[in-house]
Every structure is written in structure tokens, then in C-alpha cells.
PDB file of C-alpha atoms in Angstrom:
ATOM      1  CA  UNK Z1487      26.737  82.172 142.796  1.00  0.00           C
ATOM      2  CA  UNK Z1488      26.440  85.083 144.825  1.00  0.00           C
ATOM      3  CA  UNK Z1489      23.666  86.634 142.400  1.00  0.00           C
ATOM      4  CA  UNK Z1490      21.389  83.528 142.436  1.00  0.00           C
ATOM      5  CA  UNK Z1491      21.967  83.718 146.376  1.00  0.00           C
ATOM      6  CA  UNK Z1492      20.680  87.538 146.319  1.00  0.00           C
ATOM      7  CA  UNK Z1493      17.728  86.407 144.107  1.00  0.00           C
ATOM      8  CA  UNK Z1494      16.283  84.035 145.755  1.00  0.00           C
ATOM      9  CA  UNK Z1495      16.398  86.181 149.047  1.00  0.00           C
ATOM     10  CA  UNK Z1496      14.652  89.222 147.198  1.00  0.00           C
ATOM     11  CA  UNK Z1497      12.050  86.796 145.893  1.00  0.00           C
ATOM     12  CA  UNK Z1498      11.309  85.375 149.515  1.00  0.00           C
ATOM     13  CA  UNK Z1499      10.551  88.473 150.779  1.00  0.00           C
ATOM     14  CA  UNK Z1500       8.658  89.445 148.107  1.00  0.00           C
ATOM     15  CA  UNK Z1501       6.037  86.929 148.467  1.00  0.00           C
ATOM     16  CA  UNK Z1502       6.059  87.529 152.016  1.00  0.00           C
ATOM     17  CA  UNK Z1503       5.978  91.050 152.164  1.00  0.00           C
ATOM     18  CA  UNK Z1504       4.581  92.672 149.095  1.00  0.00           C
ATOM     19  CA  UNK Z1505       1.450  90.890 148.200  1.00  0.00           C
ATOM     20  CA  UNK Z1506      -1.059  94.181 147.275  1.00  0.00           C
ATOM     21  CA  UNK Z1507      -0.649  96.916 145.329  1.00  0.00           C
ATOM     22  CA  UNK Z1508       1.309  99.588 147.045  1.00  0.00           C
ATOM     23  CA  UNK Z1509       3.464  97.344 149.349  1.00  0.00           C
ATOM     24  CA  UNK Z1510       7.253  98.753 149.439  1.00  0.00           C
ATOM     25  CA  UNK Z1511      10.014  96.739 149.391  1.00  0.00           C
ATOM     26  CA  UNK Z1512      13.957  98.072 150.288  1.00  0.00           C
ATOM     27  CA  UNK Z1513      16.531  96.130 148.641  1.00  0.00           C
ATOM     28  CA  UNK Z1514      20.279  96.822 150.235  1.00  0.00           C
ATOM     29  CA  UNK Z1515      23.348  95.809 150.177  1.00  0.00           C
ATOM     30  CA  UNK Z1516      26.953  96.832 151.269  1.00  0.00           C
ATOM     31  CA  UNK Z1517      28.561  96.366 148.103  1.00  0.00           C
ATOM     32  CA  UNK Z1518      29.684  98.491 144.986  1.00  0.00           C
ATOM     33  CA  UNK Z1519      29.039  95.532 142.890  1.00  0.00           C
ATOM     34  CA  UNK Z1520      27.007  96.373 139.916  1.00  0.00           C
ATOM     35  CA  UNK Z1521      25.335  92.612 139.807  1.00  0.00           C
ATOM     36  CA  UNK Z1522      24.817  92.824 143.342  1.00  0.00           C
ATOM     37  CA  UNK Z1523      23.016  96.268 142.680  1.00  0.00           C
ATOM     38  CA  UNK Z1524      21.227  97.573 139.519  1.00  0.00           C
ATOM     39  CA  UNK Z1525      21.516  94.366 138.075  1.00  0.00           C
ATOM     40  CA  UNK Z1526      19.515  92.628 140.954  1.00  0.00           C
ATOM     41  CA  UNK Z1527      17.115  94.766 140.672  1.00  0.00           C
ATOM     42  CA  UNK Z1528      16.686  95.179 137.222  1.00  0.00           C
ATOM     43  CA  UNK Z1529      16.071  91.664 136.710  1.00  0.00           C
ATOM     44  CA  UNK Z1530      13.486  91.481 139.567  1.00  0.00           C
ATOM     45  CA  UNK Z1531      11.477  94.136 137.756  1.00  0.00           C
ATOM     46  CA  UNK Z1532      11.111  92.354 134.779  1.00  0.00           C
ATOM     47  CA  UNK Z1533       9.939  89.405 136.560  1.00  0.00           C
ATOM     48  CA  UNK Z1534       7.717  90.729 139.029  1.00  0.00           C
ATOM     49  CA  UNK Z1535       4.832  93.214 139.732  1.00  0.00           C
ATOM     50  CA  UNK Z1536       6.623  96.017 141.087  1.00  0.00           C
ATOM     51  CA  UNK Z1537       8.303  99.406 140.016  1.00  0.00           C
ATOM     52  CA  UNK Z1538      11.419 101.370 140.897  1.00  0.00           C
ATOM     53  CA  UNK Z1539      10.216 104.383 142.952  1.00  0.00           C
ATOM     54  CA  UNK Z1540      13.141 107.049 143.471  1.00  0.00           C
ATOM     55  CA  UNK Z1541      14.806 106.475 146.848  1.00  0.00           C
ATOM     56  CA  UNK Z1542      14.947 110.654 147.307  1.00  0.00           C
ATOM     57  CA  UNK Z1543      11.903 111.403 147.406  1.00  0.00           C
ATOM     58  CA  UNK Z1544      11.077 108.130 149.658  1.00  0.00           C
ATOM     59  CA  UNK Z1545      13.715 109.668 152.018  1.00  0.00           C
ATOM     60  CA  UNK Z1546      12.417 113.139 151.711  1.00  0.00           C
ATOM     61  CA  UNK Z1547       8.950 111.993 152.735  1.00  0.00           C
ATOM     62  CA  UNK Z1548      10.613 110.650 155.505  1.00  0.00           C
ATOM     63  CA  UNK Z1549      12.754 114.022 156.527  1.00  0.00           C
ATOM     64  CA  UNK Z1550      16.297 113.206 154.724  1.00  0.00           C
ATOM     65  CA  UNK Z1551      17.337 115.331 151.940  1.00  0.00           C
ATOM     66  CA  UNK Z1552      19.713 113.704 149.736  1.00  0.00           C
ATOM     67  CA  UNK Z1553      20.211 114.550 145.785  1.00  0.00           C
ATOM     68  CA  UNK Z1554      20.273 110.921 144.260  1.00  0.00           C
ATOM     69  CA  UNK Z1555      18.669 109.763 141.297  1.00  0.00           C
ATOM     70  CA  UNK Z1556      16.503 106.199 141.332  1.00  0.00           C
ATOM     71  CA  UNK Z1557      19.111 104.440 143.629  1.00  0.00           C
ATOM     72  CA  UNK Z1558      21.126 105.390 146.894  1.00  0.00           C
ATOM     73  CA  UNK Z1559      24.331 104.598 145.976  1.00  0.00           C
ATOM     74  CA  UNK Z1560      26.817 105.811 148.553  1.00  0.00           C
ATOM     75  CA  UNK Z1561      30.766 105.234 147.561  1.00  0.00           C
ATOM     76  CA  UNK Z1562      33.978 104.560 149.595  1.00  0.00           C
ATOM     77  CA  UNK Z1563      35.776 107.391 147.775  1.00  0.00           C
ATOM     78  CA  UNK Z1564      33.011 110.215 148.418  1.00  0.00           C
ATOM     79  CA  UNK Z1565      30.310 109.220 150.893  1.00  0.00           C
ATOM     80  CA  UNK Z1566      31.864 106.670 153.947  1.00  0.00           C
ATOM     81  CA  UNK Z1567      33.961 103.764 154.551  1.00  0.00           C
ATOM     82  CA  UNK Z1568      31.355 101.444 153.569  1.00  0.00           C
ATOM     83  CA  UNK Z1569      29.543 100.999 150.318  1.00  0.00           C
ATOM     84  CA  UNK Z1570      26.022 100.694 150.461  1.00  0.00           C
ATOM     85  CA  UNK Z1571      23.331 100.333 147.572  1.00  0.00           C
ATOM     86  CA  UNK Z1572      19.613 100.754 148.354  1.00  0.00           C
ATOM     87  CA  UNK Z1573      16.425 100.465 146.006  1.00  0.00           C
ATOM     88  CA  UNK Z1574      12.904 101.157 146.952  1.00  0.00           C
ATOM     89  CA  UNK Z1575      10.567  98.879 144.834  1.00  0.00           C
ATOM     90  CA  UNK Z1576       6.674  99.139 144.852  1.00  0.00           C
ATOM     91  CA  UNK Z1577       3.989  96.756 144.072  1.00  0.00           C
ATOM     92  CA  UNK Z1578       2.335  97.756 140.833  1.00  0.00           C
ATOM     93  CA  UNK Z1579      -1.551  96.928 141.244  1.00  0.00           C
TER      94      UNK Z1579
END
């Protein structure tokens, strides 16, 4: 239930936000869920125009140096109290 919930909300913003090529879109979430996360996502980029741009060097760009791989993926156990999950998605053209 949750995951339909999370779709539908990425897909509203998508067609409001990201209608051109090079439109960015951030998905988030404070959760360490892996269907509330990567799995989201994943299934979003098979269904839509857009691709998974690496979320360090959109941050470095921006000033913050972090070493991270696609996602930001900060966990309880190493990073703070709070989970958090972040993807930056791009409209293909």
C-alpha cells in the first residue's frame, strides 16, 4: 500500500515538474526501506523518460563533497539518527 502511495506521488510531480529534456527531479524519503528506495525508483525509470544521474556529483556541483555511488543513502548506524534516501532523476530528451 505504501509503494502504490509513493508512486503515484512521484508520478504527479513528474508531470508537473519534468516536462523537457533536462528537468531534474529529487526523490526522498526518510526510510531504509528498500521498496520505498531503489525499488521506487527503479520502477519509475522503466516507465518514464528519465535517467538516474549520480547524486555526488549533483552535490558536488553544488559545493558538498560526499563519496556515494548513484543514491544518497545515509544509515542510522553510520551517518545520523534518521534514515534518509535521495535520487536525482533527469529527463531524457
Amino acid at each position: 500500500m505504501l509503494r502504490s502511495s509513493c508512486k503515484a506521488e512521484i508520478n504527479s510531480r513528474r508531470r508537473r515538474a519534468a516536462r523537457e529534456a533536462g528537468r531534474r527531479l529529487v526523490y526522498a524519503t526518510c526510510s531504509i526501506l528498500e521498496e520505498e528506495n531503489r525499488g521506487i525508483v527503479e520502477d519509475f525509470l522503466r516507465n518514464n523518460r528519465f535517467k538516474l544521474r549520480p547524486a555526488g556529483d549533483v552535490l558536488e556541483k553544488g559545493g558538498i563533497r560526499l563519496h556515494m555511488e548513484q543514491y544518497l543513502e545515509l544509515w542510522p548506524h553510520r551517518h545520523a539518527p534518521t534514515p534518509s534516501s535521495l535520487a536525482v532523476l533527469e529527463r531524457d530528451a
